[in-house]
Amino acid sequence: MRSRALALPMAAVLALSACTGALSDTGSLLGRDTLRIGVKADQPGLGLRGPSGEFTGFDVDVALDIAERLGVEPADVEFVEVTSAEREEALREGRVDMVVATYSITPARKTEVTFAGPYYVAHQDILVRADERSIDDVRDLAGRRLCQGEGSNSATRVIGERGVAARLIEAPTYSECVTMLEEGEVDAVSTDDLILAGFLLRSRDAFRIVNAPFTDEKYGVGVAEGDLSGCEAVNRAITDMYQDGTAEALLRMWFGDTGLDLVTSVPQFEGCS
Ligand code: GLU
């Protein structure tokens, strides 16, 4: 295994300005000297921007690893914050070359974005206040105030796909949902277990995860629609990342003390299309 990936969180990668002006063209991400990669900025353990502008987390390290395998050094990677609602547009407009941002591959999104991966399969679960006793399962969200980050797919999983009549409240990001949960403005936040675990690790006494996972969230690497050669190169990079042990090391480093069951074998790819 290469040691670079493990050293990255320590050598926090500085974000360059997100406002560099000209849009990159929307051709293939292959052959670039630099890459702009969209990541989350408010999700601990996945994509988090620190006080001096550096981004850290599993998605950030996966992005750097893929970039390096595509021939782009960490110093030539520019991280750009994307919220859930901004991901498709950021790719479409060429503001980013790639999105690695807890981005589930869904049939609807596949009409706008080409997805490599998945590089991991998370599962949707539910975060509640530690003293909440009446929510133990997705069905218990009926009639309760449920928060999701705008543009996320998590409420659809509950309300649209399972027909559970939760009262949806949206916030711009999941960190704002978690603040609303803490302040009693909502009753639950339901999204991917990796996201919830990151927030739980930050405030162990305030919350609990109900531990009743009910979906498979295939985390894809979004690339510009139709960039099939770029997508295939990213898939090769993900395969190599698993085969040389980097993926397992990163999963253990970021989520090893969450108690989650980490799957360390390469996920079944969706195929670039
Ligand atoms: N993975 C889900 C999604 O892509 C929820 C998390 C998020 O919005 O980033 O919709």
XYZ file of C-alpha atoms and ligand atoms in Angstrom:
283
model
C 0.000 0.000 0.000
C 1.165 3.488 -0.683
C 1.766 5.610 2.363
C 0.700 8.880 0.761
C -3.008 8.339 1.229
C -2.619 7.788 4.962
C -0.552 10.916 5.355
C -3.047 13.175 3.636
C -5.363 14.182 6.462
C -2.347 15.338 8.450
C -0.986 17.285 5.500
C -4.327 18.984 5.089
C -4.757 20.071 1.544
C -5.351 23.764 1.134
C -8.283 24.836 -0.916
C -7.482 27.251 -3.637
C -9.958 29.949 -4.393
C -13.284 28.616 -5.606
C -13.656 31.696 -7.767
C -10.961 31.276 -10.356
C -13.055 32.820 -13.061
C -13.085 30.969 -16.334
C -15.077 27.772 -16.578
C -13.151 24.700 -17.539
C -14.356 23.171 -20.773
C -16.710 20.255 -20.327
C -14.632 17.723 -22.283
C -13.060 14.641 -20.727
C -11.330 14.907 -17.400
C -8.491 12.827 -18.843
C -5.215 14.490 -19.671
C -5.734 17.458 -17.348
C -2.813 19.021 -15.489
C -5.150 20.195 -12.748
C -8.521 19.016 -11.517
C -11.356 20.837 -9.784
C -13.226 18.445 -7.562
C -16.554 19.140 -5.883
C -16.760 17.957 -2.280
C -18.963 18.671 0.709
C -17.661 21.236 3.190
C -19.824 20.532 6.250
C -19.854 16.739 6.677
C -17.298 15.567 9.279
C -15.405 12.429 8.223
C -16.417 12.876 4.571
C -15.890 16.413 3.323
C -15.231 19.149 5.840
C -13.629 22.553 5.376
C -11.423 23.579 8.286
C -10.832 27.092 9.618
C -7.933 27.768 7.280
C -9.774 26.517 4.228
C -8.363 22.996 4.076
C -10.667 20.112 3.164
C -10.477 16.772 4.967
C -12.457 13.528 5.023
C -12.925 10.185 3.330
C -14.370 11.684 0.137
C -11.515 14.195 0.007
C -8.926 11.414 0.316
C -10.726 9.248 -2.247
C -10.760 12.233 -4.610
C -7.038 12.888 -4.116
C -6.241 9.234 -4.627
C -8.244 9.030 -7.854
C -6.676 12.277 -9.079
C -3.193 10.954 -8.439
C -3.939 7.730 -10.276
C -5.127 9.888 -13.186
C -1.770 11.677 -13.101
C -2.742 14.813 -11.140
C -0.729 15.528 -7.989
C -2.491 16.661 -4.781
C -1.024 20.161 -5.177
C -2.816 20.438 -8.510
C -6.220 19.521 -7.130
C -8.561 22.371 -6.294
C -11.455 21.512 -4.010
C -14.713 23.346 -4.556
C -17.582 23.173 -2.084
C -20.785 21.719 -3.501
C -24.023 21.259 -1.577
C -26.366 18.408 -2.464
C -28.433 20.734 -4.620
C -25.454 22.061 -6.593
C -23.800 18.863 -7.786
C -25.453 18.359 -11.178
C -25.230 22.035 -12.075
C -21.565 22.298 -11.050
C -20.735 19.442 -13.433
C -22.978 20.696 -16.206
C -21.484 24.189 -16.090
C -17.912 22.858 -15.908
C -17.299 24.517 -12.528
C -15.920 21.152 -11.413
C -14.416 18.226 -13.319
C -15.511 15.607 -10.828
C -17.854 15.358 -7.837
C -16.961 13.157 -4.862
C -19.581 14.250 -2.353
C -21.680 11.468 -0.776
C -23.318 11.430 -4.202
C -25.705 8.506 -4.610
C -26.100 7.087 -8.080
C -29.823 7.264 -8.891
C -31.731 6.719 -12.145
C -32.856 10.368 -12.201
C -29.346 11.735 -11.721
C -28.002 9.363 -14.389
C -29.940 11.370 -16.953
C -27.790 14.430 -16.147
C -24.447 13.056 -14.978
C -22.148 10.156 -15.869
C -21.237 8.180 -12.765
C -18.104 6.146 -12.129
C -18.174 3.742 -9.239
C -19.650 3.240 -6.796
C -16.544 3.627 -4.650
C -18.579 2.745 -1.556
C -22.095 1.602 -0.668
C -23.554 3.384 2.350
C -26.969 2.742 3.907
C -29.590 5.240 4.940
C -30.348 5.352 8.665
C -31.893 7.809 11.132
C -30.323 10.225 13.639
C -32.443 11.322 16.607
C -31.816 13.152 19.881
C -30.346 10.817 22.515
C -33.518 10.981 24.615
C -35.912 10.236 21.717
C -37.695 6.970 22.524
C -40.402 6.760 19.865
C -38.332 6.477 16.661
C -36.730 3.091 16.082
C -37.423 2.490 12.424
C -38.266 4.340 9.203
C -42.019 3.703 9.754
C -41.842 5.679 13.002
C -41.108 8.829 10.985
C -44.798 9.081 9.982
C -46.118 12.434 11.190
C -42.706 13.472 12.532
C -40.611 16.453 11.409
C -37.871 15.084 9.148
C -34.984 17.232 7.927
C -33.017 16.757 4.731
C -30.401 18.804 2.934
C -31.930 20.427 -0.162
C -31.240 18.483 -3.342
C -30.589 15.292 -1.431
C -32.352 12.034 -2.251
C -32.868 10.944 1.354
C -36.436 12.187 1.904
C -37.530 10.491 -1.333
C -36.327 7.204 0.125
C -38.627 7.707 3.126
C -41.654 9.488 1.704
C -41.642 8.624 -2.005
C -40.298 5.069 -1.975
C -41.618 3.813 1.369
C -44.777 5.891 1.571
C -43.988 7.057 5.107
C -45.804 10.383 5.614
C -43.072 12.302 7.417
C -43.340 16.114 7.593
C -40.441 17.256 5.436
C -38.381 20.260 6.451
C -35.422 21.195 4.262
C -32.231 23.008 5.169
C -29.418 23.967 2.780
C -27.064 21.353 4.272
C -27.042 18.359 6.604
C -25.018 20.218 9.235
C -27.890 22.692 9.462
C -30.331 19.770 9.806
C -28.254 18.440 12.695
C -28.281 21.844 14.395
C -32.077 21.938 13.990
C -32.292 18.463 15.508
C -30.224 19.539 18.485
C -32.420 22.599 18.979
C -35.655 20.601 18.828
C -36.855 22.148 15.555
C -37.037 18.740 13.861
C -37.452 15.203 15.217
C -35.085 13.274 12.958
C -32.443 13.498 10.259
C -32.429 10.529 7.927
C -29.576 10.104 5.479
C -26.518 7.924 4.849
C -25.012 6.149 7.859
C -21.530 7.485 7.072
C -22.839 11.059 7.238
C -24.794 10.469 10.448
C -21.834 8.682 12.067
C -19.609 11.693 11.375
C -22.026 13.997 13.197
C -22.514 11.510 16.016
C -18.762 11.243 16.645
C -18.723 15.022 17.070
C -21.479 15.093 19.709
C -21.841 11.598 21.158
C -24.040 12.653 24.062
C -26.543 14.648 22.047
C -27.675 12.072 19.480
C -28.161 8.424 18.676
C -28.404 6.522 15.376
C -31.391 4.193 15.478
C -29.393 1.546 13.603
C -32.157 0.371 11.283
C -30.567 0.784 7.827
C -33.073 0.617 4.983
C -31.354 1.478 1.657
C -28.201 0.954 -0.392
C -26.620 4.289 -1.288
C -24.120 3.725 -4.063
C -21.610 6.566 -3.828
C -20.597 7.504 -7.346
C -17.960 9.797 -8.746
C -19.882 12.248 -10.895
C -18.204 13.339 -14.135
C -19.522 15.415 -17.032
C -22.359 13.714 -18.854
C -21.001 11.550 -21.648
C -17.350 11.504 -20.490
C -17.163 7.734 -20.837
C -13.375 7.491 -21.138
C -12.962 9.658 -18.037
C -15.516 7.511 -16.221
C -13.753 4.290 -17.202
C -10.395 5.656 -16.050
C -11.950 6.564 -12.695
C -13.319 3.016 -12.419
C -9.829 1.627 -12.999
C -8.509 3.975 -10.315
C -11.195 2.799 -7.850
C -10.361 -0.848 -8.587
C -6.664 -0.173 -7.945
C -7.523 1.761 -4.783
C -9.222 -1.360 -3.407
C -6.667 -3.820 -4.726
C -3.648 -2.158 -3.136
C -5.355 -1.703 0.250
C -5.734 2.092 0.085
C -9.543 1.968 0.244
C -9.539 -0.276 3.296
C -6.978 1.931 5.043
C -9.033 5.046 4.350
C -12.280 3.417 5.482
C -10.665 2.287 8.731
C -9.002 5.629 9.292
C -12.151 7.691 8.855
C -14.853 5.315 10.121
C -12.966 2.685 12.149
C -14.356 3.921 15.466
C -17.946 4.480 14.334
C -19.023 0.873 14.932
C -20.280 0.661 11.328
C -19.801 -2.571 9.422
C -17.237 -1.488 6.831
C -17.153 -3.385 3.552
C -13.606 -3.398 2.230
C -14.046 -5.247 -1.059
C -14.465 -3.365 -4.334
C -18.153 -2.580 -4.930
C -19.960 -3.864 -8.000
C -19.662 -1.089 -10.613
C -22.726 0.318 -12.290
C -20.954 0.723 -15.622
C -20.317 4.018 -17.403
C -23.184 5.079 -19.631
N -26.354 10.131 -0.639
C -27.570 10.886 -0.631
C -27.721 11.713 -1.891
O -26.841 11.793 -2.694
C -27.687 11.763 0.602
C -26.487 12.590 0.946
C -26.285 13.820 0.108
O -27.248 14.452 -0.318
O -25.125 14.175 -0.085
O -28.777 12.282 -2.079
